[in-house]
Amino acid sequence: MAPIFTESADRLLRVVIAALLLLAAGAAGLASWIFHPRQTEVGYTPVQPVPYSHKLHAGDLGMDCRYCHTSVETAAMAAVPSTETCMNCHQRVRSESLALAPVRESYATGKPIPWVRVHRLPDFVFFNHSAHLAAGVSCVSCHGRADQMIEVKAVEPLNMAWCLDCHRNPAARIRPREYVTRLGWRPDRDPLELGRGLVAANNIAPPVNCSGCHR
Amino acid sequence: MNGPGRIHGAAGQFDSPESLLAAARALAGDGYTRMDAFTPFPVHGLDKALGLSRSPLGYVVFGAGLAGAALALLLQWWTGAVDYPLVIGGKPLFAFEFSIPITFELTVLLASFAAVGGMLAANGLPRLSHPVFSSELFRRVTDDGFVLLIESRDPKFDAAACRERLASLGAVRTEVVEERAA
Amino acid sequence: MKTGRQYWRSLEQLAGTPRFQEWLRREFPQGAPELAGQGSRRRMLRLMAASLGLAGLTACRRPVENILPSSRGSEAIVPGVPNWYATSMTVGGLSFGLLVESHDGRPTKIEGNPRHPSSLGATTAHAQAAVLSLYDPDRSTRVLRQGRAASWDGFEAFAAQHFAAARVGDGARIRFLSETACSPSLEAVRRHALTRFPGARWIEYEPLNQDQALAGSEIAYGAPHVVRFHFDKADMVVSLDHDFLGLDALSLGWIRQFSRRRTADSPREPMNRLYAVESRFSMTGAAADHRLRLRPSEVRRFGEDLARALGALEGPAPSPNRFLDALARDLKASRGRSLVLAGPRQPAEVHALAHLLNQALGNTGVTVTCSRAPRDDARLQIRSLQSLAAELAAGQVETLVVLGGNPAFTAPADMGFQGLMRKARYNVRLGLEEDETSAGAEWHLPEAHFLESWGDGRALDGTASIQQPLIEPLYGGRTVAEVVAVISGYKDRRAYDIVRNHWLAGWPVRDAEKNWRRALHDGVVSGSSFPEARPAADASRVAAALQSNPASPVAEGLEIAFTPGWATWDGRYANNGWLQEAPDPMTRLTWDNAALVSPATASRLGLATGDLVRLSRGRHEVAAPVLVQPGHADDCVSVPLGYGRAMCGRVGRNVGFNAFLLRTTDALWSAAGLELRRTGRTARLALTQNHHNMEGRPLILAATLEEYRKDPKFVAHSKPHLEPFSLHKEPSYDRGNQWGMAIDLSACVGCNACVLACQAENNIPIVGKQQVLRGRQMHWIRVDRYYQGSPEDPGAAVQPVTCQQCENAPCENVCPVAATTHSPEGLNDMAYNRCVGTRYCSNNCPYKVRRFNFLDFHKGLSEAGKMVFNPDVTVRMRGVMEKCTYCVQRIEEKKIKARREGRRAIGDGEIQTACQQACPAGAIVFGDINDPASRVAGLRNHNRGYGLLEELNTKPRTTYLARLRNPNPELA
Amino acid sequence: MSGINGALILGKPALGDITAAVSGIVERKPPRAWYVAFGISAALTLVLGAMLAHLVTTGVGVWGNNQPVGWAWDITNFVFWIGIGHAGTLISAILFLLRQRWRTSINRAAEAMTLFAVMCAGIFPLFHVGRPWRAYWLLPFPNADLAMWPNFRSPLLWDVFAVSTYATVSALFWYVGLIPDLATLRDRASTRIRQVVYGVLSLGWRGSARHWRHYEMAYLLLAGLSTPLVISVHSIVSFDFAVSVIPGWHTTIFPPYFVAGAIFSGFAMVVTLMILARRVYRLENLVTMKHLDNMCKVMLATGMIVGYAYAVEFFTAFFSGNPYERFVFVNRAVGPYAWAVWIMFTCNVIVPQVFWLKRARNCIPLMFVVSILINVGMWFERFVIIVTSLHRDYLPSSWGYFRPTPVDILTFAGSIGLFLTLFLLFVRFLPMIAMAEVKGVVAGGKTHGEAKA
């Protein structure tokens, strides 16, 4: 009499079981990889209404970050400059440039320039620029070499785990306060040992408890 | 099983566990070594009659249990005291007391997996196709049939002789089980 | 993804897409909203461009977000950094100095101005809630002519020809009706208008006014005087139906001074003793050492007896009375250090008696001083209103200009004022809302909120302060002065010019500008207080007055007493959700007013809390729910005014019953002959506290001054001594800042200012009556009120309770996702964004101070609705737990500031929590308990210091100071 | 032995008859009663779905929970179902180790019931949270984004592990028991589809002596593991309360008391279901009066343990001299929820006393009613513990009162629907009685119980 299954059925069964297991594992891994900020955030380079080049201004012309981002040392937000700030120079420099038309228009009409946000934190996170600068964390730690970017691009995931890395061992990212806006700055000795010194000297103790960032 | 031989073995069906047991003992006396019995429920003494040793599953399960416990303690200690130490309710970062429940649960969980997994592995299950499934006799095993099989691997094996011997031991029906080419 | 998006979205109210309609449907039963005018919104946007843009969005997928820096940079506004401006708020003809925090052009938080005599840095609950009214989308947003949309230009054109001299002549048929004004600049405009229209008359009417006090002083001194109390100098205080710690407080200085004298901490300031004679159980009664329950009509007799007992008044000595005699002896014993006050709801005669008593006791000039009333023509407002009514009835008024207020709602019921107004051909009405008074007006003009307009005002002692706006009028409102300026053709038209020029004119030219700057900066005009007057009270005149107007014999039956509405005042705050949801300090009632009766009266009439009854006097009647109020005077029903507004915004519409319907010209404050009939129906009252007995638990520890003197360590002795045992070494908090709070139960008067301050600071949502009924109110700090003693005549004690920041926090252990953990500075952190909402922490909190977002209480706010949020605090979403954090945003801000300035140490008192800052009594102290020099450390180790439920070994960071009472041994 | 045997299986059926009787149920078209029951319970299950959807989209506010009563029907239902889920494993494991042969006729159904009850239980902790879409944060998975871990001090987290472990192990236990019977169905299958389905499910079981050898060892080990597990699960559930600081919750006797209560309610539910099943499917010969009689005795015993626990609780509360504790129990007896307390006491302590009478233990209708009353009582026990303790704790100012909303009620009703639906599907498609084991008993052959451990 005929049995229900042949040996091929067994082979099929094994294949199916193996496939299911692989699929489950794979899906989980893939999802967690795809939706990690390293994928979703880093590399975001929106097109700005004005083709403003940080490379030109901060890099080649060597303007200090704080010329435009005035409140970075005193406030939580590193203010995006008002059109006036641009016009301080551009009333004379390149006053006819086509690229600057939106700036001139904004200056004339008083309508703000709709810059597109690049670095963004969830709004239950209360990041304070002044606190970080005061501690000696350079712009470069979070924004990368903006002075080499023609278009500003997100270079760090800015997720909690990433923040904690630095909050747990600040020494690696601390530098003397006067150099925080010198993106290219390299210490003359071992940066880690320098950092340790500064951390000890200014007793820098970044919070790792919740209310340090969430209020 | 053994490749060329087209015969898997000779089987005889008995109508009660007792007669099966008796037959098994007799055949063992005859010096048959490669036998197996098929019953609707476990029959006392068969293992001995067929010369089967005690199942080693216990050790596997014990090991798995220990692993579970270790894993649990490691998890709770590392996450709480090493990876992200947070002061919670004035309690220590890691303490044996509050680790007990989860440690126990993981112990049981892994041990149980080992017990079931081990059993299936030891029995070579799942295995959907098997020569005996093509035999009429075996249809009744999961109902009320008690079947004794002398495998062709047995050095003393001789299909005809085995059938007679089984019949003589009170098998109501006997049959030669064929290997089926895949 | 769906839920995920929701998750992010509701956390980002500050910049999320507007979902106003939904919000309204949930928040306001009435629905059918109308959005703030597009135009006004655009105006706001210019101011808040940066903040809106920078507020930031978050989502699973990345939406394009814009940053909109204002085109013209401004030195003043640094994005994200709040600015502070001094201004002032005027209520009932008195102004309170305020400091207002402005975030990127949005006023978000109000504090008291420490330089201002009437606020001393503190605020009332009503002041705290003013920001919400500012952004109230139901405020009047448009000019209306005969109910149809019109414009200011239209009105100006109308005014130009309507008020032309050729037409109105001397203006004999023009009448102005305003609220009690205390604004010097408006006074100037007023005088101009009255010279421009010599025939016109200007009537001031305020339903809750100080008429009786003025009239009383006129009886005693021959001329109306404003009285100032100096509680700091008074050892013995007698209140004749004066709730001077509650709704009758005309200056927060009163509470501050009184409370300072309750702590018995400084030998220079011995503890005072308070005798309260009152009908309704008020906060003053709760603070009193001795309280006498009398019906309003009986207070006068008590006053007379007291006056006679002290020989201030001729006449037979009163029949012996334990309370009276003891009181009299006490007062005699402390001549010149006592103080007798008569409440605004008592007739002029009682005020006169108070003056007489103070003089007889040598208090005048010491604990009580006077100054001449700002205007001599100060008459009883009700009289002038009556004459206006008569003129209206007689059709002698062609044009009635109603400036602010809501007379149609607040005028005595027997006047039928709403109907009378129609008798004037032209009705011009300036108001904050389109309300009862606007109905049928020829012109309705939107009034500007005080936070968006220029003005000025005078405090009780005459100190003037400038009212400067923090934002452009959201809905194009204008001020009273501006409108009168238009009508009368005043030289200046814009409020700014009117105010500024008025003040500059008064100063020598060379330092005028300097003075102006200083006035704006300080919030007070230096040296502007009234000069002190030293009139002598004339006993004979008082006696005569008492003769001519004998006290009505104590009538049979029920007496009715009108009181200000806790949340609504005279109805003006009816549409303020924060106030409506803040429980009445004594009854704990929210979203309602109720007819208060004593337990005895209730059982006599077979009434229970929640019964719906019909109250009637003559042809005036109203249906009201009953609330049985322990300690209330018998045979007397207190009804809070200002509720039951029919034409009002969506929040306040038909909330409670309208007690004004019972208030008649002859019975403005109280009257006999109240009929009370049961309807058999009941109403559900949303009480936030349903159990009023401490069940003998050591929650509020208290002792009399004597006991305290005998045993300064009575707290330690009254507490079970226990050695808390722990399986493990508990973490030590001996390094760095260790935050703690101390609350002095002797000082706290339970005014609820802290509750509102916290709500404003921490973006606490309004949940609405239905949710309060379900027990889901969200206040992070609450003021518990317990009764002790017999239900008939109990004592009451209050206790503000908020997160105690336990070092061994039970809530933390049980959170499965570690959403609430402990900070190294001893804070019980709550990470809203980590919370999954098991509510286990709340269950396991012995203090029940955690609050859960059972529903999306912030759902879809309007642009305006969002503007009130404090950007330094997360707006919590549905499904997460929240609680007091000691205002951690303020702590972090100050810590970062200190770091920036290279400091390590944070000065004591540098960080103030919102509740502490608002507290008029100064009962709350916050600071670093690790710094032995800090005030809080001192109070923590104070003899009276103890931790609530500390026997649970929760190690609370908030400690309390036991309550002291100072009863008269004779009456003990 | 034989005496019990006689009582345990009536009419000395041949092995074949047992196979036929049990397999027949699955092979024949189910009776009308089944369709009616299934229709109703399926409808209720849909209600459950609707309620949960409403809950997730609107918020926990659709239930009556409030401050101070943060947990109410949600956790009550959770504990209620988990409790019911205890009888199955208990019968399979503990009675197995104690060699109670009478278990064989009822253990399969009881195990199935356990499984479904645990599923129903699982729904409530999952959906009672404010943000169910974040519930996965309770699992300790490496999170490269947030770097956060769950808090292992929280009894709620212990619950997650206990309940999931319990569900998994019970499922394994149940399935292992099923394998030989599935093989039986496979070999009797008349249609191809049945052959394949049961064939795959039975994993190619051949009933060989070699199989049985490992099989029995595995079964024994599982029984050994499940026994402490079943005790631990309800102990841990009781920790949710016992570990807290709330008077009325913070009680040391909770673990044993909860376990006893769980067995109590579990057996009641088994009785309810078996009475129906044996009636509908004419299984009087396999599920005999002897079985029911034994279960009644168990209910009587456990019921008295529970009653004893109530008494002890009251006594300790009084004896402790702790005013808060005292108050809670006075409040239970005479407070606003006294009615619930008295329902609980009557149903759980007084009603089961009838089982002292042999007549009562032989009267099936009575048994049926009592078993249902017991489950009502046990539901109220959990309600009383959770709600009456919460609604009046330390600060009188914060005392409150809980009123259920229609959503509360419909959600619970829905969970009953889900439970019944699953059980009906089980009796329709799987052997409701462990044939292999019963055969072992009939043939007097070696049953698992005699495996030398």
Tab-separated table of N, CA and C in Angstrom, chain C residues 3 7 689 691 693 695 697 699 774-777 782 784 786 812-818 832-840 843-844 846-848 850-852 854-855 877-880 949 951-952, chain D residues 56-61 63-68 70-71 74 128-131 133-134 137-138 148-151 153-156 240 244-246 249 324 327 390 393-399 403 405:
chain	number	residue	atom	x	y	z
C	3	THR	N	0.790	54.338	14.216
C	3	THR	CA	0.924	54.719	15.631
C	3	THR	C	2.248	55.466	15.831
C	7	TYR	N	2.767	59.017	17.614
C	7	TYR	CA	3.675	59.173	18.735
C	7	TYR	C	4.484	60.435	18.597
C	689	GLN	N	-11.422	66.129	45.675
C	689	GLN	CA	-11.141	65.440	46.935
C	689	GLN	C	-12.462	65.012	47.546
C	691	HIS	N	-12.620	62.714	50.270
C	691	HIS	CA	-12.498	62.290	51.660
C	691	HIS	C	-11.733	63.369	52.412
C	693	ASN	N	-11.057	63.554	55.909
C	693	ASN	CA	-10.637	63.239	57.258
C	693	ASN	C	-9.271	62.567	57.176
C	695	GLU	N	-8.088	60.476	58.988
C	695	GLU	CA	-8.133	59.107	59.491
C	695	GLU	C	-7.054	58.879	60.551
C	697	ARG	N	-4.067	59.706	60.641
C	697	ARG	CA	-2.726	59.404	60.139
C	697	ARG	C	-1.824	60.628	60.308
C	699	LEU	N	-0.239	62.923	58.854
C	699	LEU	CA	0.035	63.553	57.559
C	699	LEU	C	0.373	65.021	57.752
C	774	ARG	N	-14.022	61.509	36.530
C	774	ARG	CA	-13.428	60.167	36.499
C	774	ARG	C	-12.161	60.101	37.352
C	775	GLY	N	-11.729	61.246	37.871
C	775	GLY	CA	-10.529	61.245	38.712
C	775	GLY	C	-9.266	61.262	37.880
C	776	ARG	N	-9.235	62.089	36.846
C	776	ARG	CA	-8.058	62.100	35.976
C	776	ARG	C	-7.450	63.487	35.846
C	777	GLN	N	-7.653	64.338	36.859
C	777	GLN	CA	-7.058	65.679	36.768
C	777	GLN	C	-5.534	65.529	36.750
C	782	ARG	N	-0.868	69.573	44.163
C	782	ARG	CA	-2.242	69.767	44.616
C	782	ARG	C	-2.177	70.219	46.069
C	784	ASP	N	-3.908	69.553	49.375
C	784	ASP	CA	-4.866	68.734	50.116
C	784	ASP	C	-5.443	69.555	51.256
C	786	TYR	N	-7.778	69.087	54.772
C	786	TYR	CA	-8.419	68.149	55.701
C	786	TYR	C	-9.171	68.925	56.753
C	812	GLU	N	10.184	53.946	41.075
C	812	GLU	CA	11.276	53.578	40.174
C	812	GLU	C	11.435	52.064	40.080
C	813	ASN	N	11.371	51.409	41.242
C	813	ASN	CA	11.600	49.957	41.228
C	813	ASN	C	10.681	49.236	40.275
C	814	VAL	N	9.429	49.705	40.180
C	814	VAL	CA	8.430	48.885	39.506
C	814	VAL	C	8.297	49.209	38.027
C	815	CYS	N	8.955	50.255	37.557
C	815	CYS	CA	8.845	50.575	36.129
C	815	CYS	C	9.619	49.549	35.317
C	816	PRO	N	8.962	48.804	34.452
C	816	PRO	CA	9.663	47.734	33.728
C	816	PRO	C	10.640	48.247	32.673
C	817	VAL	N	10.469	49.488	32.234
C	817	VAL	CA	11.347	49.969	31.161
C	817	VAL	C	12.317	51.044	31.648
C	818	ALA	N	12.446	51.202	32.954
C	818	ALA	CA	13.376	52.191	33.504
C	818	ALA	C	13.113	53.588	32.947
C	832	TYR	N	9.579	60.929	29.745
C	832	TYR	CA	8.272	60.704	29.111
C	832	TYR	C	8.428	59.872	27.848
C	833	ASN	N	9.518	60.129	27.129
C	833	ASN	CA	9.672	59.466	25.834
C	833	ASN	C	10.032	57.994	25.998
C	834	ARG	N	10.384	57.573	27.211
C	834	ARG	CA	10.670	56.156	27.425
C	834	ARG	C	9.441	55.445	27.982
C	835	CYS	N	8.549	56.195	28.595
C	835	CYS	CA	7.414	55.592	29.293
C	835	CYS	C	6.500	54.848	28.322
C	836	VAL	N	6.123	53.624	28.708
C	836	VAL	CA	5.140	52.902	27.895
C	836	VAL	C	3.753	52.969	28.522
C	837	GLY	N	3.679	53.425	29.776
C	837	GLY	CA	2.374	53.671	30.378
C	837	GLY	C	1.746	52.486	31.074
C	838	THR	N	2.527	51.784	31.902
C	838	THR	CA	1.912	50.670	32.644
C	838	THR	C	1.118	51.177	33.859
C	839	ARG	N	1.392	52.413	34.274
C	839	ARG	CA	0.750	53.025	35.452
C	839	ARG	C	1.152	52.342	36.757
C	840	TYR	N	2.079	51.409	36.687
C	840	TYR	CA	2.515	50.706	37.893
C	840	TYR	C	3.137	51.710	38.865
C	843	ASN	N	0.494	53.466	40.754
C	843	ASN	CA	-0.099	52.596	41.771
C	843	ASN	C	0.789	52.517	42.994
C	844	ASN	N	2.101	52.470	42.753
C	844	ASN	CA	3.026	52.200	43.842
C	844	ASN	C	3.515	53.476	44.514
C	846	PRO	N	3.092	56.172	47.151
C	846	PRO	CA	2.277	56.375	48.356
C	846	PRO	C	1.638	57.760	48.384
C	847	TYR	N	2.193	58.685	47.620
C	847	TYR	CA	1.710	60.064	47.662
C	847	TYR	C	0.726	60.354	46.539
C	848	LYS	N	0.587	59.413	45.615
C	848	LYS	CA	-0.345	59.552	44.482
C	848	LYS	C	-0.182	60.909	43.784
C	850	ARG	N	1.605	61.033	40.836
C	850	ARG	CA	1.877	60.826	39.412
C	850	ARG	C	0.585	60.978	38.618
C	851	ARG	N	0.713	61.512	37.427
C	851	ARG	CA	-0.457	61.808	36.602
C	851	ARG	C	-0.313	61.129	35.249
C	852	PHE	N	-1.392	60.493	34.796
C	852	PHE	CA	-1.326	59.707	33.574
C	852	PHE	C	-2.181	60.334	32.476
C	854	PHE	N	-4.473	59.684	30.223
C	854	PHE	CA	-5.404	58.624	29.823
C	854	PHE	C	-5.885	58.820	28.390
C	855	LEU	N	-5.958	60.080	27.969
C	855	LEU	CA	-6.367	60.381	26.596
C	855	LEU	C	-5.411	61.443	26.071
C	877	MET	N	2.493	63.193	25.561
C	877	MET	CA	1.487	62.617	24.674
C	877	MET	C	0.578	61.678	25.454
C	878	ARG	N	-0.448	61.229	24.798
C	878	ARG	CA	-1.349	60.231	25.382
C	878	ARG	C	-0.575	58.983	25.754
C	879	GLY	N	-0.955	58.387	26.882
C	879	GLY	CA	-0.404	57.087	27.225
C	879	GLY	C	0.877	57.133	28.023
C	880	VAL	N	1.337	58.323	28.419
C	880	VAL	CA	2.540	58.359	29.239
C	880	VAL	C	2.236	58.989	30.599
C	949	LEU	N	4.971	60.498	55.397
C	949	LEU	CA	5.027	59.031	55.313
C	949	LEU	C	6.460	58.512	55.338
C	951	GLU	N	7.913	57.001	57.438
C	951	GLU	CA	8.042	55.680	58.071
C	951	GLU	C	8.120	54.577	57.016
C	952	LEU	N	7.782	54.920	55.757
C	952	LEU	CA	7.915	53.917	54.686
C	952	LEU	C	9.347	53.833	54.189
D	56	VAL	N	-6.694	51.188	21.433
D	56	VAL	CA	-5.388	51.618	20.936
D	56	VAL	C	-5.495	52.974	20.249
D	57	THR	N	-6.595	53.199	19.548
D	57	THR	CA	-6.684	54.465	18.803
D	57	THR	C	-7.097	55.626	19.707
D	58	THR	N	-7.768	55.333	20.815
D	58	THR	CA	-8.274	56.433	21.643
D	58	THR	C	-7.484	56.619	22.923
D	59	GLY	N	-7.035	55.541	23.518
D	59	GLY	CA	-6.278	55.656	24.758
D	59	GLY	C	-6.924	54.873	25.878
D	60	VAL	N	-6.129	54.618	26.909
D	60	VAL	CA	-6.608	53.814	28.035
D	60	VAL	C	-7.824	54.471	28.685
D	61	GLY	N	-8.003	55.759	28.390
D	61	GLY	CA	-9.136	56.476	28.970
D	61	GLY	C	-10.484	55.880	28.624
D	63	TRP	N	-11.280	52.972	29.180
D	63	TRP	CA	-11.605	52.148	30.345
D	63	TRP	C	-11.885	53.071	31.525
D	64	GLY	N	-12.306	52.484	32.630
D	64	GLY	CA	-12.644	53.316	33.787
D	64	GLY	C	-11.457	53.642	34.674
D	65	ASN	N	-10.282	53.132	34.340
D	65	ASN	CA	-9.119	53.345	35.210
D	65	ASN	C	-8.908	54.826	35.482
D	66	ASN	N	-8.364	55.135	36.646
D	66	ASN	CA	-8.151	56.542	36.977
D	66	ASN	C	-7.014	56.636	37.982
D	67	GLN	N	-6.769	57.848	38.511
D	67	GLN	CA	-5.976	57.948	39.711
D	67	GLN	C	-6.976	57.957	40.861
D	68	PRO	N	-6.775	57.171	41.880
D	68	PRO	CA	-5.621	56.331	42.195
D	68	PRO	C	-5.699	54.907	41.611
D	70	GLY	N	-5.027	52.846	39.109
D	70	GLY	CA	-4.331	52.761	37.824
D	70	GLY	C	-4.554	51.422	37.148
D	71	TRP	N	-4.774	50.412	37.945
D	71	TRP	CA	-5.101	49.086	37.412
D	71	TRP	C	-6.494	48.719	37.886
D	74	ASP	N	-8.403	45.547	33.743
D	74	ASP	CA	-7.353	45.023	32.861
D	74	ASP	C	-6.516	43.976	33.588
D	128	HIS	N	-2.959	46.938	28.258
D	128	HIS	CA	-3.282	47.883	29.334
D	128	HIS	C	-2.294	49.040	29.345
D	129	VAL	N	-1.175	48.903	28.646
D	129	VAL	CA	-0.184	49.988	28.674
D	129	VAL	C	-0.672	51.152	27.813
D	130	GLY	N	-0.188	52.322	28.138
D	130	GLY	CA	-0.644	53.522	27.426
D	130	GLY	C	-0.206	53.522	25.973
D	131	ARG	N	0.941	52.919	25.695
D	131	ARG	CA	1.454	52.936	24.319
D	131	ARG	C	1.833	51.516	23.904
D	133	TRP	N	2.201	50.147	21.246
D	133	TRP	CA	3.172	50.033	20.151
D	133	TRP	C	4.605	50.176	20.659
D	134	ARG	N	4.757	50.478	21.937
D	134	ARG	CA	6.106	50.529	22.507
D	134	ARG	C	6.331	49.374	23.484
D	137	TRP	N	9.512	47.399	24.265
D	137	TRP	CA	10.611	47.897	25.101
D	137	TRP	C	10.772	47.062	26.369
D	138	LEU	N	9.800	46.219	26.662
D	138	LEU	CA	9.929	45.372	27.848
D	138	LEU	C	10.858	44.192	27.601
D	148	MET	N	19.117	51.455	25.638
D	148	MET	CA	18.392	51.268	26.896
D	148	MET	C	18.061	49.791	27.103
D	149	TRP	N	17.986	49.400	28.392
D	149	TRP	CA	17.582	48.044	28.741
D	149	TRP	C	16.399	48.117	29.671
D	150	PRO	N	15.623	47.039	29.747
D	150	PRO	CA	14.535	47.041	30.731
D	150	PRO	C	15.071	47.011	32.157
D	151	ASN	N	14.177	47.270	33.103
D	151	ASN	CA	14.567	47.331	34.509
D	151	ASN	C	14.247	45.996	35.177
D	153	ARG	N	14.463	45.043	38.054
D	153	ARG	CA	13.935	45.065	39.422
D	153	ARG	C	12.416	45.009	39.414
D	154	SER	N	11.813	45.234	38.248
D	154	SER	CA	10.364	45.389	38.204
D	154	SER	C	9.646	44.054	38.091
D	155	PRO	N	8.737	43.782	39.039
D	155	PRO	CA	7.961	42.535	38.956
D	155	PRO	C	7.222	42.411	37.628
D	156	LEU	N	6.905	43.553	37.042
D	156	LEU	CA	6.194	43.497	35.770
D	156	LEU	C	7.081	42.853	34.713
D	240	ASP	N	3.733	41.099	41.636
D	240	ASP	CA	3.281	42.413	41.142
D	240	ASP	C	2.688	43.210	42.282
D	244	SER	N	5.059	45.549	46.087
D	244	SER	CA	4.779	46.987	46.128
D	244	SER	C	4.707	47.474	47.577
D	245	VAL	N	4.425	48.786	47.737
D	245	VAL	CA	4.329	49.322	49.108
D	245	VAL	C	2.887	49.593	49.508
D	246	ILE	N	1.964	49.178	48.663
D	246	ILE	CA	0.571	49.563	48.896
D	246	ILE	C	-0.065	48.606	49.907
D	249	TRP	N	-1.617	45.133	49.250
D	249	TRP	CA	-0.807	44.475	48.219
D	249	TRP	C	0.447	43.876	48.854
D	324	TYR	N	-2.412	51.356	58.483
D	324	TYR	CA	-2.786	51.378	57.065
D	324	TYR	C	-3.314	50.012	56.655
D	327	PHE	N	-6.677	49.421	58.125
D	327	PHE	CA	-7.728	50.166	57.443
D	327	PHE	C	-8.161	49.443	56.172
D	390	LEU	N	-6.140	49.765	45.904
D	390	LEU	CA	-5.699	51.009	45.265
D	390	LEU	C	-6.613	52.184	45.606
D	393	ASP	N	-5.537	54.326	49.504
D	393	ASP	CA	-4.244	53.946	50.076
D	393	ASP	C	-3.818	54.929	51.163
D	394	TYR	N	-2.658	55.512	51.036
D	394	TYR	CA	-2.095	56.246	52.173
D	394	TYR	C	-2.758	57.595	52.441
D	395	LEU	N	-2.888	58.420	51.397
D	395	LEU	CA	-3.365	59.780	51.636
D	395	LEU	C	-4.866	59.881	51.352
D	396	PRO	N	-5.679	60.061	52.384
D	396	PRO	CA	-7.134	60.144	52.166
D	396	PRO	C	-7.511	61.179	51.119
D	397	SER	N	-6.681	62.203	50.953
D	397	SER	CA	-7.019	63.237	49.974
D	397	SER	C	-7.113	62.643	48.570
D	398	SER	N	-6.389	61.570	48.344
D	398	SER	CA	-6.325	61.029	46.982
D	398	SER	C	-7.227	59.822	46.786
D	399	TRP	N	-8.050	59.545	47.770
D	399	TRP	CA	-8.905	58.383	47.620
D	399	TRP	C	-9.885	58.587	46.478
D	403	ARG	N	-15.267	53.036	38.513
D	403	ARG	CA	-16.478	52.527	37.867
D	403	ARG	C	-16.094	52.023	36.491
D	405	THR	N	-16.356	51.058	32.542
D	405	THR	CA	-17.102	51.585	31.402
D	405	THR	C	-17.594	50.395	30.573
